[in-house]
Short mmCIF file of C-alpha atoms in Angstrom, two decimals:
data_model
loop_
_atom_site.label_atom_id
_atom_site.label_comp_id
_atom_site.label_asym_id
_atom_site.label_seq_id
_atom_site.Cartn_x
_atom_site.Cartn_y
_atom_site.Cartn_z
CA MET U 1488 49.09 -114.79 -187.46
CA TYR U 1489 51.98 -112.60 -188.61
CA GLN U 1490 54.53 -114.15 -190.94
CA PHE U 1491 57.62 -115.75 -189.41
CA ASP U 1492 60.55 -117.96 -190.36
CA TYR U 1493 60.48 -121.56 -189.32
CA GLN U 1494 63.06 -124.24 -188.76
CA ALA U 1495 63.00 -127.63 -187.08
CA PRO U 1496 66.52 -128.65 -186.11
CA ASP U 1497 67.14 -132.26 -185.15
CA SER U 1498 69.74 -131.63 -182.45
CA LEU U 1499 69.91 -129.53 -179.31
CA GLU U 1500 73.16 -127.96 -180.51
CA ALA U 1501 71.53 -126.81 -183.76
CA ALA U 1502 68.53 -125.41 -181.85
CA LEU U 1503 70.84 -123.49 -179.48
CA ALA U 1504 72.85 -122.12 -182.41
CA ALA U 1505 69.67 -120.95 -184.14
CA LEU U 1506 68.44 -119.34 -180.93
CA ARG U 1507 71.75 -117.48 -180.45
CA GLU U 1508 71.59 -116.20 -184.01
CA ASN U 1509 68.24 -114.42 -183.64
CA ASP U 1510 67.18 -112.47 -180.56
CA GLU U 1511 63.62 -112.39 -181.83
CA ALA U 1512 63.30 -116.15 -182.30
CA LYS U 1513 61.18 -118.31 -180.04
CA ILE U 1514 61.33 -121.99 -179.24
CA VAL U 1515 58.11 -123.89 -179.93
CA ALA U 1516 57.62 -127.10 -177.97
CA GLY U 1517 54.03 -128.43 -177.98
CA GLY U 1518 52.78 -125.03 -179.15
CA MET U 1519 49.61 -125.26 -177.07
CA THR U 1520 50.14 -121.78 -175.66
CA LEU U 1521 52.50 -120.16 -178.16
CA LEU U 1522 50.44 -120.80 -181.30
CA PRO U 1523 47.16 -119.47 -179.83
CA THR U 1524 49.11 -116.46 -178.51
CA MET U 1525 50.53 -115.82 -182.00
CA LYS U 1526 47.08 -116.17 -183.55
CA LEU U 1527 45.86 -113.46 -181.22
CA ARG U 1528 48.93 -111.44 -182.20
CA LEU U 1529 49.91 -111.15 -178.55
CA ALA U 1530 53.25 -112.63 -179.60
CA ARG U 1531 55.00 -112.05 -182.92
CA PRO U 1532 58.32 -113.85 -182.98
CA GLU U 1533 60.43 -113.32 -186.10
CA ALA U 1534 61.25 -116.98 -186.20
CA LEU U 1535 60.12 -120.24 -184.62
CA ILE U 1536 62.61 -122.90 -183.73
CA ASP U 1537 60.65 -126.13 -183.48
CA ILE U 1538 62.30 -128.65 -181.15
CA ASN U 1539 59.81 -131.47 -181.78
CA ARG U 1540 62.36 -133.27 -183.96
CA ILE U 1541 64.95 -133.61 -181.19
CA GLY U 1542 64.14 -137.15 -180.12
CA SER U 1543 66.56 -137.17 -177.19
CA LEU U 1544 64.44 -134.59 -175.36
CA ALA U 1545 61.46 -136.93 -174.85
CA GLY U 1546 61.03 -139.85 -172.51
CA VAL U 1547 60.78 -140.91 -168.85
CA THR U 1548 63.56 -142.66 -166.94
CA GLU U 1549 64.42 -143.48 -163.34
CA LYS U 1550 67.85 -142.40 -162.09
CA ASN U 1551 69.21 -142.25 -158.53
CA ARG U 1552 65.84 -142.34 -156.76
CA ALA U 1553 64.46 -139.73 -159.11
CA ILE U 1554 62.19 -139.69 -162.14
CA VAL U 1555 63.67 -137.78 -165.03
CA ILE U 1556 61.19 -136.50 -167.59
CA GLY U 1557 62.52 -135.18 -170.88
CA ALA U 1558 61.42 -131.65 -171.72
CA MET U 1559 59.52 -132.72 -174.86
CA THR U 1560 57.55 -135.46 -173.11
CA ARG U 1561 53.84 -134.90 -173.77
CA HIS U 1562 51.41 -134.57 -170.88
CA ALA U 1563 49.57 -137.67 -172.14
CA ASP U 1564 52.83 -139.65 -171.99
CA VAL U 1565 53.56 -138.52 -168.43
CA ALA U 1566 50.01 -139.46 -167.43
CA ALA U 1567 50.30 -142.86 -169.13
CA SER U 1568 53.85 -143.63 -167.96
CA LYS U 1569 53.91 -146.75 -165.81
CA LEU U 1570 57.07 -145.46 -164.17
CA VAL U 1571 55.52 -142.14 -163.16
CA ARG U 1572 52.28 -143.82 -162.10
CA ASP U 1573 54.24 -146.26 -159.96
CA ARG U 1574 56.78 -143.89 -158.36
CA ILE U 1575 54.95 -140.53 -158.22
CA PRO U 1576 51.22 -141.21 -158.80
CA GLY U 1577 50.38 -137.65 -157.77
CA LEU U 1578 52.41 -136.37 -160.72
CA ALA U 1579 50.68 -138.72 -163.19
CA ASP U 1580 47.34 -137.48 -161.79
CA LEU U 1581 48.44 -133.89 -162.28
CA ALA U 1582 49.41 -134.51 -165.91
CA GLU U 1583 46.06 -136.18 -166.52
CA THR U 1584 44.15 -133.06 -165.47
CA ILE U 1585 45.83 -130.69 -167.93
CA GLY U 1586 43.58 -129.31 -170.68
CA ASP U 1587 41.91 -132.05 -172.72
CA PRO U 1588 43.18 -135.24 -174.41
CA GLN U 1589 44.21 -133.49 -177.63
CA VAL U 1590 46.07 -130.77 -175.76
CA ARG U 1591 47.76 -133.48 -173.65
CA ASN U 1592 48.78 -135.26 -176.85
CA ARG U 1593 50.81 -132.20 -177.94
CA GLY U 1594 51.62 -130.12 -174.88
CA THR U 1595 54.95 -130.78 -173.18
CA ILE U 1596 56.29 -130.48 -169.66
CA GLY U 1597 59.21 -128.33 -170.84
CA GLY U 1598 56.93 -125.92 -172.67
CA SER U 1599 54.58 -125.61 -169.73
CA VAL U 1600 57.42 -125.01 -167.29
CA ALA U 1601 59.18 -122.46 -169.52
CA ASN U 1602 55.93 -120.55 -170.03
CA ASN U 1603 55.14 -120.40 -166.28
CA ASP U 1604 51.48 -119.56 -166.75
CA PRO U 1605 50.13 -118.57 -163.30
CA ALA U 1606 47.31 -121.10 -163.73
CA ALA U 1607 49.36 -123.97 -165.13
CA ASP U 1608 49.57 -127.21 -163.14
CA TYR U 1609 53.21 -128.17 -163.53
CA PRO U 1610 54.69 -125.27 -161.55
CA ALA U 1611 52.91 -126.61 -158.43
CA GLY U 1612 54.09 -130.11 -159.32
CA LEU U 1613 57.71 -129.03 -159.62
CA VAL U 1614 57.82 -126.82 -156.53
CA GLY U 1615 55.72 -129.23 -154.46
CA LEU U 1616 57.97 -132.16 -155.28
CA GLY U 1617 61.23 -130.20 -154.95
CA ALA U 1618 62.15 -130.85 -158.57
CA THR U 1619 65.14 -129.56 -160.49
CA VAL U 1620 64.94 -128.05 -163.97
CA VAL U 1621 67.79 -129.24 -166.17
CA THR U 1622 68.83 -127.02 -169.08
CA ASP U 1623 71.47 -127.19 -171.75
CA ARG U 1624 73.96 -125.57 -169.33
CA ARG U 1625 72.89 -125.97 -165.69
CA GLU U 1626 70.45 -127.26 -163.08
CA ILE U 1627 68.00 -124.93 -161.42
CA ALA U 1628 65.99 -125.82 -158.29
CA ALA U 1629 62.25 -125.36 -158.87
CA ASP U 1630 62.18 -123.00 -155.87
CA ASP U 1631 64.47 -120.63 -157.78
CA PHE U 1632 63.14 -121.30 -161.28
CA PHE U 1633 59.67 -119.73 -161.23
CA THR U 1634 60.36 -116.06 -160.61
CA ASP U 1635 57.15 -114.20 -161.52
CA MET U 1636 54.07 -114.32 -163.75
CA PHE U 1637 55.26 -115.82 -167.07
CA GLU U 1638 58.85 -115.23 -165.84
CA THR U 1639 61.48 -117.84 -165.09
CA ALA U 1640 65.18 -117.96 -164.33
CA LEU U 1641 65.91 -119.09 -167.91
CA GLU U 1642 68.33 -117.06 -169.99
CA ALA U 1643 67.03 -115.86 -173.35
CA ASP U 1644 69.08 -118.45 -175.21
CA GLU U 1645 68.66 -121.34 -172.78
CA ILE U 1646 66.67 -124.52 -173.44
CA ILE U 1647 65.15 -126.87 -170.85
CA THR U 1648 66.19 -130.44 -171.53
CA ALA U 1649 64.54 -132.31 -168.65
CA VAL U 1650 62.91 -132.09 -165.24
CA HIS U 1651 64.29 -134.16 -162.40
CA PHE U 1652 61.75 -135.23 -159.72
CA PRO U 1653 63.10 -136.85 -156.54
CA ILE U 1654 60.73 -139.71 -155.69
CA PRO U 1655 58.73 -138.56 -152.65
CA LYS U 1656 57.48 -140.74 -149.83
CA ARG U 1657 53.97 -139.68 -150.81
CA ALA U 1658 52.31 -136.86 -152.71
CA ALA U 1659 48.99 -135.75 -154.11
CA TYR U 1660 47.73 -132.90 -156.30
CA MET U 1661 44.25 -131.44 -156.04
CA LYS U 1662 42.87 -128.71 -158.17
CA PHE U 1663 39.75 -126.68 -158.62
CA PRO U 1664 39.70 -126.41 -162.39
CA ASN U 1665 38.21 -123.71 -164.53
CA PRO U 1666 35.25 -125.64 -165.95
CA ALA U 1667 35.95 -124.48 -169.51
CA SER U 1668 39.73 -124.50 -169.87
CA ARG U 1669 40.69 -126.89 -167.06
CA TYR U 1670 43.41 -124.46 -166.03
CA ALA U 1671 43.77 -124.35 -162.23
CA ILE U 1672 41.71 -121.70 -160.51
CA VAL U 1673 43.63 -123.11 -157.57
CA GLY U 1674 45.81 -126.22 -157.54
CA VAL U 1675 47.78 -127.55 -154.60
CA MET U 1676 50.54 -130.17 -154.54
CA VAL U 1677 51.25 -131.62 -151.10
CA ALA U 1678 54.26 -133.90 -150.78
CA GLU U 1679 56.21 -135.64 -148.09
CA THR U 1680 59.66 -135.71 -149.65
CA HIS U 1681 62.87 -137.11 -148.17
CA ASP U 1682 63.80 -133.50 -147.36
CA GLY U 1683 60.55 -132.58 -145.66
CA ILE U 1684 56.98 -131.63 -146.32
CA ARG U 1685 56.13 -129.25 -149.15
CA VAL U 1686 52.90 -127.47 -150.02
CA ALA U 1687 52.90 -125.62 -153.36
CA VAL U 1688 50.06 -123.56 -154.81
CA THR U 1689 49.34 -122.62 -158.40
CA GLY U 1690 46.50 -120.56 -159.88
CA ALA U 1691 45.94 -118.39 -156.85
CA ALA U 1692 48.71 -115.81 -157.20
CA PRO U 1693 50.76 -114.40 -160.10
CA CYS U 1694 53.34 -117.12 -159.50
CA VAL U 1695 53.50 -120.53 -157.81
CA PHE U 1696 54.32 -120.29 -154.08
CA ARG U 1697 54.78 -122.46 -151.00
CA VAL U 1698 52.72 -122.23 -147.84
CA THR U 1699 55.32 -122.73 -145.12
CA ALA U 1700 52.79 -122.36 -142.30
CA MET U 1701 50.97 -125.42 -143.64
CA GLU U 1702 54.25 -127.29 -144.12
CA ASP U 1703 55.16 -126.67 -140.47
CA ALA U 1704 51.74 -127.74 -139.24
CA LEU U 1705 51.82 -130.90 -141.34
CA LYS U 1706 55.23 -131.80 -139.93
CA LYS U 1707 53.66 -132.07 -136.48
CA ASP U 1708 50.38 -133.61 -137.57
CA PHE U 1709 49.86 -134.83 -141.11
CA THR U 1710 46.06 -134.46 -141.22
CA PRO U 1711 43.64 -132.15 -143.02
CA ASP U 1712 42.49 -130.82 -139.63
CA ALA U 1713 46.01 -129.64 -138.80
CA ILE U 1714 45.90 -127.06 -141.62
CA ALA U 1715 42.20 -126.20 -141.48
CA PRO U 1716 42.78 -123.04 -139.38
CA ILE U 1717 45.67 -121.79 -141.59
CA ALA U 1718 44.40 -119.00 -143.83
CA VAL U 1719 46.54 -117.57 -146.62
CA ASP U 1720 46.67 -113.85 -147.30
CA GLY U 1721 44.89 -113.22 -150.58
CA ALA U 1722 45.67 -109.52 -150.85
CA GLU U 1723 47.92 -110.05 -153.87
CA PHE U 1724 45.97 -112.94 -155.39
CA ASN U 1725 44.61 -113.13 -158.93
CA GLU U 1726 41.15 -111.84 -159.49
CA ASP U 1727 39.11 -112.39 -162.68
CA ILE U 1728 35.64 -113.29 -163.89
CA HIS U 1729 36.14 -116.86 -162.67
CA ALA U 1730 37.01 -116.20 -159.06
CA SER U 1731 37.72 -113.32 -156.69
CA ALA U 1732 40.98 -113.15 -154.74
CA GLU U 1733 39.06 -113.92 -151.58
CA TYR U 1734 37.52 -117.03 -153.13
CA ARG U 1735 40.92 -118.17 -154.33
CA ALA U 1736 42.34 -117.70 -150.84
CA HIS U 1737 39.50 -119.88 -149.51
CA LEU U 1738 40.16 -122.51 -152.19
CA VAL U 1739 43.85 -122.77 -151.24
CA ASN U 1740 42.86 -124.15 -147.85
CA VAL U 1741 40.16 -126.44 -149.26
CA MET U 1742 42.44 -127.88 -151.98
CA ALA U 1743 45.33 -128.27 -149.53
CA ARG U 1744 43.12 -130.24 -147.13
CA ARG U 1745 41.86 -132.43 -149.95
CA ALA U 1746 45.43 -133.07 -151.09
CA VAL U 1747 46.50 -134.03 -147.55
CA ALA U 1748 43.49 -136.38 -147.36
CA ALA U 1749 44.40 -137.90 -150.74
CA VAL U 1750 48.02 -138.40 -149.67
CA GLY U 1751 46.59 -140.41 -146.77
CA MET P 1443 58.32 -123.55 -197.69
CA LYS P 1444 58.10 -127.12 -198.95
CA VAL P 1445 56.20 -129.60 -196.88
CA SER P 1446 55.43 -133.25 -197.52
CA PHE P 1447 53.48 -135.67 -195.45
CA SER P 1448 50.92 -138.38 -195.83
CA VAL P 1449 47.22 -137.56 -195.72
CA ASN P 1450 44.82 -140.51 -195.50
CA GLY P 1451 47.52 -142.77 -196.91
CA ALA P 1452 48.47 -140.61 -199.88
CA GLU P 1453 51.89 -138.93 -199.96
CA LEU P 1454 51.40 -135.24 -200.59
CA SER P 1455 53.65 -132.27 -200.92
CA GLY P 1456 52.93 -128.61 -201.14
CA ASP P 1457 54.34 -125.16 -200.71
CA VAL P 1458 53.05 -123.37 -197.64
CA GLU P 1459 53.84 -120.34 -195.57
CA PRO P 1460 55.12 -121.38 -192.16
CA ARG P 1461 52.13 -119.69 -190.57
CA THR P 1462 49.62 -121.90 -192.40
CA LEU P 1463 47.69 -123.98 -189.91
CA LEU P 1464 47.29 -127.67 -190.65
CA VAL P 1465 43.50 -127.29 -190.71
CA ASP P 1466 43.70 -124.50 -193.31
CA PHE P 1467 46.07 -126.54 -195.45
CA LEU P 1468 43.70 -129.52 -195.29
CA ARG P 1469 40.64 -127.46 -196.12
CA ASN P 1470 41.91 -124.83 -198.50
CA ASP P 1471 44.78 -126.55 -200.31
CA LEU P 1472 43.61 -130.15 -200.26
CA GLY P 1473 39.86 -129.56 -200.31
CA LEU P 1474 39.38 -131.87 -197.31
CA THR P 1475 36.58 -129.85 -195.77
CA GLY P 1476 35.34 -132.61 -193.46
CA THR P 1477 37.71 -131.23 -190.82
CA HIS P 1478 35.93 -128.20 -189.43
CA VAL P 1479 37.05 -124.96 -187.85
CA GLY P 1480 34.83 -124.18 -184.91
CA CYS P 1481 36.40 -121.94 -182.30
CA ASP P 1482 39.90 -121.68 -183.81
CA THR P 1483 41.24 -121.47 -180.23
CA SER P 1484 41.86 -125.20 -179.49
CA GLN P 1485 38.79 -125.48 -177.28
CA CYS P 1486 36.00 -126.99 -179.35
CA GLY P 1487 37.53 -130.02 -181.10
CA ALA P 1488 35.76 -129.62 -184.45
CA CYS P 1489 39.21 -129.75 -186.11
CA VAL P 1490 40.45 -132.97 -184.50
CA VAL P 1491 42.55 -135.17 -186.81
CA HIS P 1492 45.07 -137.89 -186.14
CA LEU P 1493 48.77 -137.14 -186.35
CA ASP P 1494 50.76 -140.38 -186.42
CA GLY P 1495 47.68 -142.05 -184.93
CA ARG P 1496 47.08 -139.65 -182.03
CA SER P 1497 44.22 -137.17 -181.91
CA ILE P 1498 45.28 -133.52 -182.04
CA LYS P 1499 43.66 -130.20 -182.79
CA SER P 1500 44.65 -129.20 -186.31
CA CYS P 1501 43.88 -125.52 -185.65
CA THR P 1502 46.83 -125.48 -183.24
CA LEU P 1503 49.46 -127.12 -185.39
CA LEU P 1504 51.38 -125.59 -188.28
CA ALA P 1505 51.20 -127.54 -191.52
CA VAL P 1506 55.02 -127.51 -191.64
CA GLN P 1507 55.07 -129.31 -188.28
CA ALA P 1508 53.45 -132.36 -189.89
CA GLU P 1509 56.48 -132.82 -192.18
CA GLY P 1510 57.12 -136.53 -192.71
CA MET P 1511 54.18 -137.55 -190.53
CA GLN P 1512 50.88 -139.31 -191.16
CA VAL P 1513 47.71 -137.28 -191.00
CA THR P 1514 44.31 -138.97 -190.95
CA THR P 1515 41.14 -136.96 -191.37
CA ILE P 1516 37.48 -137.96 -191.30
CA GLU P 1517 37.68 -138.53 -195.07
CA GLY P 1518 40.28 -141.22 -194.51
CA LEU P 1519 38.15 -143.46 -192.30
CA ALA P 1520 35.66 -145.17 -194.63
CA ASP P 1521 36.76 -148.04 -196.82
CA GLY P 1522 35.05 -147.19 -200.08
CA ASP P 1523 31.34 -147.27 -199.31
CA ALA P 1524 31.86 -149.12 -196.03
CA LEU P 1525 31.81 -146.72 -193.13
CA HIS P 1526 34.37 -147.00 -190.35
CA PRO P 1527 32.70 -148.81 -187.40
CA MET P 1528 32.70 -145.59 -185.38
CA GLN P 1529 30.99 -143.73 -188.22
CA ALA P 1530 28.47 -146.58 -188.49
CA ALA P 1531 27.82 -146.44 -184.75
CA PHE P 1532 27.20 -142.67 -184.92
CA ARG P 1533 24.70 -143.29 -187.71
CA GLU P 1534 23.07 -146.20 -185.91
CA GLU P 1535 22.64 -144.28 -182.63
CA HIS P 1536 22.00 -140.93 -184.27
CA GLY P 1537 25.02 -139.47 -182.52
CA LEU P 1538 24.56 -136.04 -184.04
CA GLN P 1539 22.16 -133.19 -184.36
CA CYS P 1540 23.47 -130.46 -186.65
CA GLY P 1541 26.58 -132.48 -187.46
CA PHE P 1542 29.17 -129.73 -187.18
CA CYS P 1543 31.08 -131.33 -184.31
CA THR P 1544 30.70 -134.87 -185.68
CA PRO P 1545 33.99 -135.27 -187.58
CA GLY P 1546 35.96 -134.11 -184.52
CA MET P 1547 33.85 -136.28 -182.20
CA ILE P 1548 34.49 -139.36 -184.35
CA MET P 1549 38.25 -138.74 -184.66
CA SER P 1550 38.47 -138.16 -180.91
CA ALA P 1551 36.34 -141.21 -180.09
CA ILE P 1552 38.52 -143.48 -182.25
CA ASP P 1553 41.60 -142.32 -180.32
CA LEU P 1554 39.79 -143.04 -177.04
CA LEU P 1555 39.12 -146.66 -178.03
CA GLN P 1556 42.74 -147.02 -179.16
CA ASN P 1557 43.74 -146.10 -175.60
CA ASN P 1558 40.91 -147.74 -173.75
CA ALA P 1559 38.95 -150.42 -175.59
CA ALA P 1560 36.17 -150.66 -172.99
CA PRO P 1561 35.66 -147.23 -171.48
CA THR P 1562 33.02 -146.55 -168.85
CA GLU P 1563 30.45 -143.85 -169.51
CA LYS P 1564 32.37 -141.53 -167.21
CA GLU P 1565 35.63 -142.22 -169.06
CA ILE P 1566 33.91 -141.43 -172.35
CA ARG P 1567 32.52 -138.18 -171.00
CA ASP P 1568 35.88 -137.22 -169.49
CA TRP P 1569 37.64 -137.96 -172.78
CA LEU P 1570 35.21 -135.71 -174.68
CA GLU P 1571 36.37 -132.77 -172.57
CA GLY P 1572 37.93 -131.26 -175.68
CA ASN P 1573 34.98 -131.77 -178.01
CA LEU P 1574 32.05 -129.44 -177.73
CA CYS P 1575 28.59 -130.12 -179.16
CA ARG P 1576 26.70 -126.84 -179.19
CA CYS P 1577 23.45 -128.74 -179.85
CA THR P 1578 24.18 -130.45 -176.49
CA GLY P 1579 23.63 -133.81 -178.16
CA TYR P 1580 26.07 -135.62 -175.90
CA GLN P 1581 23.71 -138.39 -174.86
CA ASN P 1582 23.65 -140.09 -178.24
CA ILE P 1583 27.30 -139.30 -178.91
CA VAL P 1584 28.22 -141.23 -175.76
CA LYS P 1585 25.82 -143.98 -176.76
CA SER P 1586 27.40 -144.20 -180.22
CA ILE P 1587 30.86 -144.66 -178.71
CA GLN P 1588 29.52 -147.28 -176.30
CA THR P 1589 27.89 -149.14 -179.20
CA ASN P 1590 31.15 -149.12 -181.15
CA ALA P 1591 33.14 -150.25 -178.11
CA LYS P 1592 30.75 -153.15 -177.46
CA SER P 1593 30.91 -154.33 -181.06
CA GLN P 1594 34.70 -154.54 -181.08
#
């Protein structure tokens, strides 16, 4: 790893000030992606601003028929939260499938969302549940937040503080995990929210996306059979040693049907 | 930069580069070589230690990030000559072959029982997702954890 400066401010204001001071600085949350990337020298930030000491950024609360999860809440804590398990069990299930227990003990929802890895689980969770990303300065709808592979609507000096999940009527997440890393080869969140049905897919394409044809079909008939004939176009899908684009396109339908069945 | 935290109950301080990984600090500066480096990519779990009581991979944490926290390594488990019950169970059930993954397995297994005192075999196997045994000696590792869970 290349040398870098390090600081661990204990307030959001101090972290923002440090970030504004240095264009080459990076925020480290759980560090489960950033530190391995730095070890491989794929990233070489001049400075790390560690936000693990900002206690106000972690925790789960219920507010106005929504679950609000602080950006620094660990995956293990989302999975174990009675509130999340009770109100949005599909989201607790999703958190429980990320990486392994030790990664879940460090990795955070804010870090995962800001990184927008094409195979990460949370992007499907946020888009599928119609969540809102809350930052130090504004609120961004999940539909507008994830813009491209590893790209988000965040400004360079902006920090996520929380994610706001409206409590759905019902929702489930199903994924076909990479057997080694547990990243999603394809993961699908299906939700019946108070604003309609949403189907969001991660892992398949460079960025999370919705399958509106499936959403429309499920509106008429909420059964796995209703979406069985709906194929997605895999022309632009990811292709690697784990799965071809064609296989991923096939998995989108299979995982979506399983999610609909799990929603019940 | 200065860092101070507790390792196995002893307050320690040292001077480290920010880029020093916790596992390297433990092994190279403190001589606590029971924590192993296997893959160095947060996959294999040979480097699992407890940070404020929770299992984490010490190859993916900077030493400076442990500032003010409590680190427990495999060396901190035994009470003098008396093995920790999980260590004793691994010995009893021969939960190892070459032994390289054992410290990480034991640290991880202790965290499992903290979360779930009576895990099923499937729950044990799921929990060990982040601990690889290249000898493929999982059968006795799972048995060791079951033995420890039953004796609690």
